[in-house]
mmCIF file of the C-alpha atoms, coordinates in Angstrom:
data_MODEL
# 
_entry.id   MODEL 
# 
loop_
_atom_site.group_PDB 
_atom_site.id 
_atom_site.type_symbol 
_atom_site.label_atom_id 
_atom_site.label_alt_id 
_atom_site.label_comp_id 
_atom_site.label_asym_id 
_atom_site.label_entity_id 
_atom_site.label_seq_id 
_atom_site.pdbx_PDB_ins_code 
_atom_site.Cartn_x 
_atom_site.Cartn_y 
_atom_site.Cartn_z 
_atom_site.occupancy 
_atom_site.B_iso_or_equiv 
_atom_site.pdbx_formal_charge 
_atom_site.auth_seq_id 
_atom_site.auth_comp_id 
_atom_site.auth_asym_id 
_atom_site.auth_atom_id 
_atom_site.pdbx_PDB_model_num 
ATOM 1   C CA . MET A 1 1   ? 103.811 27.626 70.761 1.00 0.00 ? 1   MET A CA 1 
ATOM 2   C CA . ASP A 1 2   ? 101.714 25.282 68.671 1.00 0.00 ? 2   ASP A CA 1 
ATOM 3   C CA . LEU A 1 3   ? 98.077  24.973 70.516 1.00 0.00 ? 3   LEU A CA 1 
ATOM 4   C CA . SER A 1 4   ? 97.540  22.072 68.771 1.00 0.00 ? 4   SER A CA 1 
ATOM 5   C CA . THR A 1 5   ? 100.888 20.469 69.732 1.00 0.00 ? 5   THR A CA 1 
ATOM 6   C CA . THR A 1 6   ? 100.074 21.633 73.544 1.00 0.00 ? 6   THR A CA 1 
ATOM 7   C CA . SER A 1 7   ? 96.799  20.118 73.828 1.00 0.00 ? 7   SER A CA 1 
ATOM 8   C CA . ALA A 1 8   ? 98.192  17.052 71.805 1.00 0.00 ? 8   ALA A CA 1 
ATOM 9   C CA . SER A 1 9   ? 100.665 16.616 74.744 1.00 0.00 ? 9   SER A CA 1 
ATOM 10  C CA . ASN A 1 10  ? 98.182  17.799 77.767 1.00 0.00 ? 10  ASN A CA 1 
ATOM 11  C CA . LEU A 1 11  ? 96.164  14.427 76.075 1.00 0.00 ? 11  LEU A CA 1 
ATOM 12  C CA . GLU A 1 12  ? 98.413  12.412 76.250 1.00 0.00 ? 12  GLU A CA 1 
ATOM 13  C CA . ARG A 1 13  ? 99.570  13.211 79.570 1.00 0.00 ? 13  ARG A CA 1 
ATOM 14  C CA . ARG A 1 14  ? 96.258  13.029 80.754 1.00 0.00 ? 14  ARG A CA 1 
ATOM 15  C CA . LEU A 1 15  ? 95.858  9.520  79.130 1.00 0.00 ? 15  LEU A CA 1 
ATOM 16  C CA . GLN A 1 16  ? 98.797  8.699  81.305 1.00 0.00 ? 16  GLN A CA 1 
ATOM 17  C CA . GLU A 1 17  ? 96.849  9.200  84.489 1.00 0.00 ? 17  GLU A CA 1 
ATOM 18  C CA . ILE A 1 18  ? 93.388  7.351  83.997 1.00 0.00 ? 18  ILE A CA 1 
ATOM 19  C CA . PRO A 1 19  ? 93.358  4.191  86.189 1.00 0.00 ? 19  PRO A CA 1 
ATOM 20  C CA . PRO A 1 20  ? 92.455  0.915  85.523 1.00 0.00 ? 20  PRO A CA 1 
ATOM 21  C CA . GLU A 1 21  ? 89.712  0.358  87.495 1.00 0.00 ? 21  GLU A CA 1 
ATOM 22  C CA . PRO A 1 22  ? 85.893  0.907  86.593 1.00 0.00 ? 22  PRO A CA 1 
ATOM 23  C CA . GLY A 1 23  ? 83.689  3.885  86.177 1.00 0.00 ? 23  GLY A CA 1 
ATOM 24  C CA . VAL A 1 24  ? 82.655  6.997  84.039 1.00 0.00 ? 24  VAL A CA 1 
ATOM 25  C CA . TYR A 1 25  ? 84.342  9.049  81.457 1.00 0.00 ? 25  TYR A CA 1 
ATOM 26  C CA . PHE A 1 26  ? 83.924  12.791 79.854 1.00 0.00 ? 26  PHE A CA 1 
ATOM 27  C CA . MET A 1 27  ? 85.534  14.077 76.498 1.00 0.00 ? 27  MET A CA 1 
ATOM 28  C CA . ARG A 1 28  ? 85.964  17.623 76.576 1.00 0.00 ? 28  ARG A CA 1 
ATOM 29  C CA . ASP A 1 29  ? 86.150  19.951 73.604 1.00 0.00 ? 29  ASP A CA 1 
ATOM 30  C CA . ALA A 1 30  ? 88.409  23.289 73.647 1.00 0.00 ? 30  ALA A CA 1 
ATOM 31  C CA . SER A 1 31  ? 85.986  24.727 74.665 1.00 0.00 ? 31  SER A CA 1 
ATOM 32  C CA . ASP A 1 32  ? 84.870  22.647 77.425 1.00 0.00 ? 32  ASP A CA 1 
ATOM 33  C CA . ARG A 1 33  ? 82.243  21.212 76.371 1.00 0.00 ? 33  ARG A CA 1 
ATOM 34  C CA . ILE A 1 34  ? 81.197  17.887 77.253 1.00 0.00 ? 34  ILE A CA 1 
ATOM 35  C CA . LEU A 1 35  ? 81.636  16.049 73.962 1.00 0.00 ? 35  LEU A CA 1 
ATOM 36  C CA . TYR A 1 36  ? 81.214  12.263 75.509 1.00 0.00 ? 36  TYR A CA 1 
ATOM 37  C CA . ILE A 1 37  ? 80.199  10.858 78.289 1.00 0.00 ? 37  ILE A CA 1 
ATOM 38  C CA . GLY A 1 38  ? 81.231  6.402  78.423 1.00 0.00 ? 38  GLY A CA 1 
ATOM 39  C CA . LYS A 1 39  ? 81.408  3.694  80.900 1.00 0.00 ? 39  LYS A CA 1 
ATOM 40  C CA . SER A 1 40  ? 84.116  1.013  81.333 1.00 0.00 ? 40  SER A CA 1 
ATOM 41  C CA . LYS A 1 41  ? 84.779  -1.943 83.751 1.00 0.00 ? 41  LYS A CA 1 
ATOM 42  C CA . LYS A 1 42  ? 88.301  -0.663 82.752 1.00 0.00 ? 42  LYS A CA 1 
ATOM 43  C CA . LEU A 1 43  ? 88.526  3.047  82.252 1.00 0.00 ? 43  LEU A CA 1 
ATOM 44  C CA . ARG A 1 44  ? 92.564  2.812  81.249 1.00 0.00 ? 44  ARG A CA 1 
ATOM 45  C CA . SER A 1 45  ? 92.038  0.309  78.245 1.00 0.00 ? 45  SER A CA 1 
ATOM 46  C CA . ARG A 1 46  ? 88.584  2.011  76.993 1.00 0.00 ? 46  ARG A CA 1 
ATOM 47  C CA . VAL A 1 47  ? 89.937  5.224  77.093 1.00 0.00 ? 47  VAL A CA 1 
ATOM 48  C CA . ARG A 1 48  ? 92.905  4.994  75.312 1.00 0.00 ? 48  ARG A CA 1 
ATOM 49  C CA . SER A 1 49  ? 90.819  2.534  72.714 1.00 0.00 ? 49  SER A CA 1 
ATOM 50  C CA . TYR A 1 50  ? 90.032  6.027  71.381 1.00 0.00 ? 50  TYR A CA 1 
ATOM 51  C CA . PHE A 1 51  ? 93.497  7.247  70.099 1.00 0.00 ? 51  PHE A CA 1 
ATOM 52  C CA . ARG A 1 52  ? 95.243  3.900  69.113 1.00 0.00 ? 52  ARG A CA 1 
ATOM 53  C CA . GLU A 1 53  ? 96.938  4.180  65.948 1.00 0.00 ? 53  GLU A CA 1 
ATOM 54  C CA . GLY A 1 54  ? 95.911  2.483  63.155 1.00 0.00 ? 54  GLY A CA 1 
ATOM 55  C CA . ASN A 1 55  ? 91.892  2.436  64.590 1.00 0.00 ? 55  ASN A CA 1 
ATOM 56  C CA . HIS A 1 56  ? 89.436  2.833  62.256 1.00 0.00 ? 56  HIS A CA 1 
ATOM 57  C CA . HIS A 1 57  ? 86.153  4.103  63.537 1.00 0.00 ? 57  HIS A CA 1 
ATOM 58  C CA . SER A 1 58  ? 83.164  5.240  62.270 1.00 0.00 ? 58  SER A CA 1 
ATOM 59  C CA . PRO A 1 59  ? 83.105  8.747  60.858 1.00 0.00 ? 59  PRO A CA 1 
ATOM 60  C CA . ARG A 1 60  ? 80.812  10.229 64.010 1.00 0.00 ? 60  ARG A CA 1 
ATOM 61  C CA . ILE A 1 61  ? 83.599  8.550  66.379 1.00 0.00 ? 61  ILE A CA 1 
ATOM 62  C CA . ALA A 1 62  ? 86.607  9.464  64.054 1.00 0.00 ? 62  ALA A CA 1 
ATOM 63  C CA . MET A 1 63  ? 85.018  13.474 64.315 1.00 0.00 ? 63  MET A CA 1 
ATOM 64  C CA . MET A 1 64  ? 84.398  13.711 68.423 1.00 0.00 ? 64  MET A CA 1 
ATOM 65  C CA . VAL A 1 65  ? 87.608  12.185 68.683 1.00 0.00 ? 65  VAL A CA 1 
ATOM 66  C CA . ARG A 1 66  ? 89.669  14.352 66.558 1.00 0.00 ? 66  ARG A CA 1 
ATOM 67  C CA . GLN A 1 67  ? 87.796  17.119 68.748 1.00 0.00 ? 67  GLN A CA 1 
ATOM 68  C CA . VAL A 1 68  ? 88.964  16.021 72.471 1.00 0.00 ? 68  VAL A CA 1 
ATOM 69  C CA . ALA A 1 69  ? 91.227  18.435 74.034 1.00 0.00 ? 69  ALA A CA 1 
ATOM 70  C CA . GLU A 1 70  ? 90.603  16.812 78.051 1.00 0.00 ? 70  GLU A CA 1 
ATOM 71  C CA . ILE A 1 71  ? 89.115  13.979 79.251 1.00 0.00 ? 71  ILE A CA 1 
ATOM 72  C CA . GLU A 1 72  ? 88.230  13.823 82.481 1.00 0.00 ? 72  GLU A CA 1 
ATOM 73  C CA . PHE A 1 73  ? 86.993  10.391 84.355 1.00 0.00 ? 73  PHE A CA 1 
ATOM 74  C CA . ILE A 1 74  ? 84.758  9.426  88.019 1.00 0.00 ? 74  ILE A CA 1 
ATOM 75  C CA . VAL A 1 75  ? 86.129  5.805  89.603 1.00 0.00 ? 75  VAL A CA 1 
ATOM 76  C CA . THR A 1 76  ? 83.021  3.641  91.089 1.00 0.00 ? 76  THR A CA 1 
ATOM 77  C CA . ASP A 1 77  ? 83.558  0.351  92.780 1.00 0.00 ? 77  ASP A CA 1 
ATOM 78  C CA . THR A 1 78  ? 81.943  -1.786 90.385 1.00 0.00 ? 78  THR A CA 1 
ATOM 79  C CA . GLU A 1 79  ? 80.574  -1.504 86.401 1.00 0.00 ? 79  GLU A CA 1 
ATOM 80  C CA . ALA A 1 80  ? 77.138  -1.300 87.681 1.00 0.00 ? 80  ALA A CA 1 
ATOM 81  C CA . GLU A 1 81  ? 77.874  1.820  89.609 1.00 0.00 ? 81  GLU A CA 1 
ATOM 82  C CA . ALA A 1 82  ? 79.762  2.920  86.435 1.00 0.00 ? 82  ALA A CA 1 
ATOM 83  C CA . LEU A 1 83  ? 76.127  2.079  84.569 1.00 0.00 ? 83  LEU A CA 1 
ATOM 84  C CA . ALA A 1 84  ? 74.033  4.002  86.672 1.00 0.00 ? 84  ALA A CA 1 
ATOM 85  C CA . LEU A 1 85  ? 75.964  7.167  86.850 1.00 0.00 ? 85  LEU A CA 1 
ATOM 86  C CA . GLU A 1 86  ? 77.201  7.169  82.755 1.00 0.00 ? 86  GLU A CA 1 
ATOM 87  C CA . ALA A 1 87  ? 72.809  7.222  82.384 1.00 0.00 ? 87  ALA A CA 1 
ATOM 88  C CA . ASN A 1 88  ? 72.105  10.055 84.960 1.00 0.00 ? 88  ASN A CA 1 
ATOM 89  C CA . LEU A 1 89  ? 75.001  12.467 83.223 1.00 0.00 ? 89  LEU A CA 1 
ATOM 90  C CA . ILE A 1 90  ? 73.936  11.426 80.341 1.00 0.00 ? 90  ILE A CA 1 
ATOM 91  C CA . LYS A 1 91  ? 70.468  12.473 81.208 1.00 0.00 ? 91  LYS A CA 1 
ATOM 92  C CA . GLN A 1 92  ? 71.960  15.660 82.874 1.00 0.00 ? 92  GLN A CA 1 
ATOM 93  C CA . HIS A 1 93  ? 74.049  17.163 80.467 1.00 0.00 ? 93  HIS A CA 1 
ATOM 94  C CA . GLN A 1 94  ? 72.601  15.023 77.152 1.00 0.00 ? 94  GLN A CA 1 
ATOM 95  C CA . PRO A 1 95  ? 76.069  15.362 74.823 1.00 0.00 ? 95  PRO A CA 1 
ATOM 96  C CA . HIS A 1 96  ? 76.072  15.875 71.304 1.00 0.00 ? 96  HIS A CA 1 
ATOM 97  C CA . PHE A 1 97  ? 78.132  12.375 70.163 1.00 0.00 ? 97  PHE A CA 1 
ATOM 98  C CA . ASN A 1 98  ? 75.712  9.890  73.493 1.00 0.00 ? 98  ASN A CA 1 
ATOM 99  C CA . VAL A 1 99  ? 72.888  9.320  70.304 1.00 0.00 ? 99  VAL A CA 1 
ATOM 100 C CA . LEU A 1 100 ? 71.190  6.985  72.356 1.00 0.00 ? 100 LEU A CA 1 
ATOM 101 C CA . LEU A 1 101 ? 71.929  5.523  75.637 1.00 0.00 ? 101 LEU A CA 1 
ATOM 102 C CA . LYS A 1 102 ? 72.598  1.661  73.822 1.00 0.00 ? 102 LYS A CA 1 
ATOM 103 C CA . ASP A 1 103 ? 74.519  -1.297 75.897 1.00 0.00 ? 103 ASP A CA 1 
ATOM 104 C CA . ASP A 1 104 ? 72.868  -3.766 73.965 1.00 0.00 ? 104 ASP A CA 1 
ATOM 105 C CA . LYS A 1 105 ? 70.656  -4.083 77.223 1.00 0.00 ? 105 LYS A CA 1 
ATOM 106 C CA . LYS A 1 106 ? 67.715  -2.202 78.095 1.00 0.00 ? 106 LYS A CA 1 
ATOM 107 C CA . TYR A 1 107 ? 67.697  -1.631 81.499 1.00 0.00 ? 107 TYR A CA 1 
ATOM 108 C CA . PRO A 1 108 ? 64.559  -0.980 84.173 1.00 0.00 ? 108 PRO A CA 1 
ATOM 109 C CA . TYR A 1 109 ? 63.535  2.183  84.973 1.00 0.00 ? 109 TYR A CA 1 
ATOM 110 C CA . ILE A 1 110 ? 60.280  2.659  87.539 1.00 0.00 ? 110 ILE A CA 1 
ATOM 111 C CA . LEU A 1 111 ? 57.798  5.140  85.990 1.00 0.00 ? 111 LEU A CA 1 
ATOM 112 C CA . ILE A 1 112 ? 55.793  7.241  87.625 1.00 0.00 ? 112 ILE A CA 1 
ATOM 113 C CA . THR A 1 113 ? 52.710  8.554  84.794 1.00 0.00 ? 113 THR A CA 1 
ATOM 114 C CA . TRP A 1 114 ? 51.858  11.831 86.998 1.00 0.00 ? 114 TRP A CA 1 
ATOM 115 C CA . SER A 1 115 ? 50.090  12.515 83.291 1.00 0.00 ? 115 SER A CA 1 
ATOM 116 C CA . GLU A 1 116 ? 47.505  10.138 84.150 1.00 0.00 ? 116 GLU A CA 1 
ATOM 117 C CA . ASP A 1 117 ? 44.626  11.331 86.015 1.00 0.00 ? 117 ASP A CA 1 
ATOM 118 C CA . TYR A 1 118 ? 45.129  8.379  87.846 1.00 0.00 ? 118 TYR A CA 1 
ATOM 119 C CA . PRO A 1 119 ? 49.005  7.939  87.764 1.00 0.00 ? 119 PRO A CA 1 
ATOM 120 C CA . ARG A 1 120 ? 50.541  4.427  87.643 1.00 0.00 ? 120 ARG A CA 1 
ATOM 121 C CA . ILE A 1 121 ? 53.713  2.901  89.197 1.00 0.00 ? 121 ILE A CA 1 
ATOM 122 C CA . LEU A 1 122 ? 55.339  0.634  86.680 1.00 0.00 ? 122 LEU A CA 1 
ATOM 123 C CA . MET A 1 123 ? 58.319  -0.966 85.642 1.00 0.00 ? 123 MET A CA 1 
ATOM 124 C CA . THR A 1 124 ? 59.727  -0.270 81.635 1.00 0.00 ? 124 THR A CA 1 
ATOM 125 C CA . ARG A 1 125 ? 62.528  -0.586 79.859 1.00 0.00 ? 125 ARG A CA 1 
ATOM 126 C CA . ASN A 1 126 ? 61.558  2.278  77.064 1.00 0.00 ? 126 ASN A CA 1 
ATOM 127 C CA . ARG A 1 127 ? 62.106  5.574  78.198 1.00 0.00 ? 127 ARG A CA 1 
ATOM 128 C CA . GLN A 1 128 ? 59.644  7.858  75.887 1.00 0.00 ? 128 GLN A CA 1 
ATOM 129 C CA . ILE A 1 129 ? 60.848  11.618 76.120 1.00 0.00 ? 129 ILE A CA 1 
ATOM 130 C CA . GLY A 1 130 ? 57.787  13.868 75.552 1.00 0.00 ? 130 GLY A CA 1 
ATOM 131 C CA . LYS A 1 131 ? 55.150  13.443 78.642 1.00 0.00 ? 131 LYS A CA 1 
ATOM 132 C CA . GLY A 1 132 ? 56.762  16.593 80.745 1.00 0.00 ? 132 GLY A CA 1 
ATOM 133 C CA . LYS A 1 133 ? 54.781  15.006 83.722 1.00 0.00 ? 133 LYS A CA 1 
ATOM 134 C CA . ASP A 1 134 ? 56.202  11.850 84.031 1.00 0.00 ? 134 ASP A CA 1 
ATOM 135 C CA . LYS A 1 135 ? 58.822  10.689 85.758 1.00 0.00 ? 135 LYS A CA 1 
ATOM 136 C CA . TYR A 1 136 ? 61.761  8.110  85.139 1.00 0.00 ? 136 TYR A CA 1 
ATOM 137 C CA . TYR A 1 137 ? 63.755  6.980  87.719 1.00 0.00 ? 137 TYR A CA 1 
ATOM 138 C CA . GLY A 1 138 ? 66.853  4.633  87.242 1.00 0.00 ? 138 GLY A CA 1 
ATOM 139 C CA . PRO A 1 139 ? 67.929  2.770  85.414 1.00 0.00 ? 139 PRO A CA 1 
ATOM 140 C CA . TYR A 1 140 ? 68.700  -0.505 87.685 1.00 0.00 ? 140 TYR A CA 1 
ATOM 141 C CA . THR A 1 141 ? 70.791  -2.910 86.535 1.00 0.00 ? 141 THR A CA 1 
ATOM 142 C CA . ASP A 1 142 ? 68.735  -5.773 88.688 1.00 0.00 ? 142 ASP A CA 1 
ATOM 143 C CA . ALA A 1 143 ? 65.130  -6.242 87.405 1.00 0.00 ? 143 ALA A CA 1 
ATOM 144 C CA . HIS A 1 144 ? 64.851  -9.100 90.169 1.00 0.00 ? 144 HIS A CA 1 
ATOM 145 C CA . LEU A 1 145 ? 66.000  -6.891 92.891 1.00 0.00 ? 145 LEU A CA 1 
ATOM 146 C CA . LEU A 1 146 ? 64.003  -3.571 91.713 1.00 0.00 ? 146 LEU A CA 1 
# 
């Protein structure tokens, strides 16, 4: 039995199971490592778009798609919930193909500057990694409510 044929049929079956609701998706390789975490307001159409014939991806995304062996998803009630979940999962798992958390927008975070003698609580749109004691919370989808 050809492993690539088995993987392809499993992947095709999995693509059929993805619901059209908002949520977060994980792409895993054959070793069960998370390659990429993404979000969408319509999971089915977004995830399927990676595997359509004639779809011209950047070399980086094309390489990722060739490695995908399994797709998992988490359905959320809203796109805003999917955004927050995606950001937290990327931070937790740090998948190789998620270079930066980008969405053409910068969502706000709460920052507590524990690295300073007198810690401050700030709202920021720039997460900076490096100051180990500082703590970021978010992202939040509504800066006004924040």
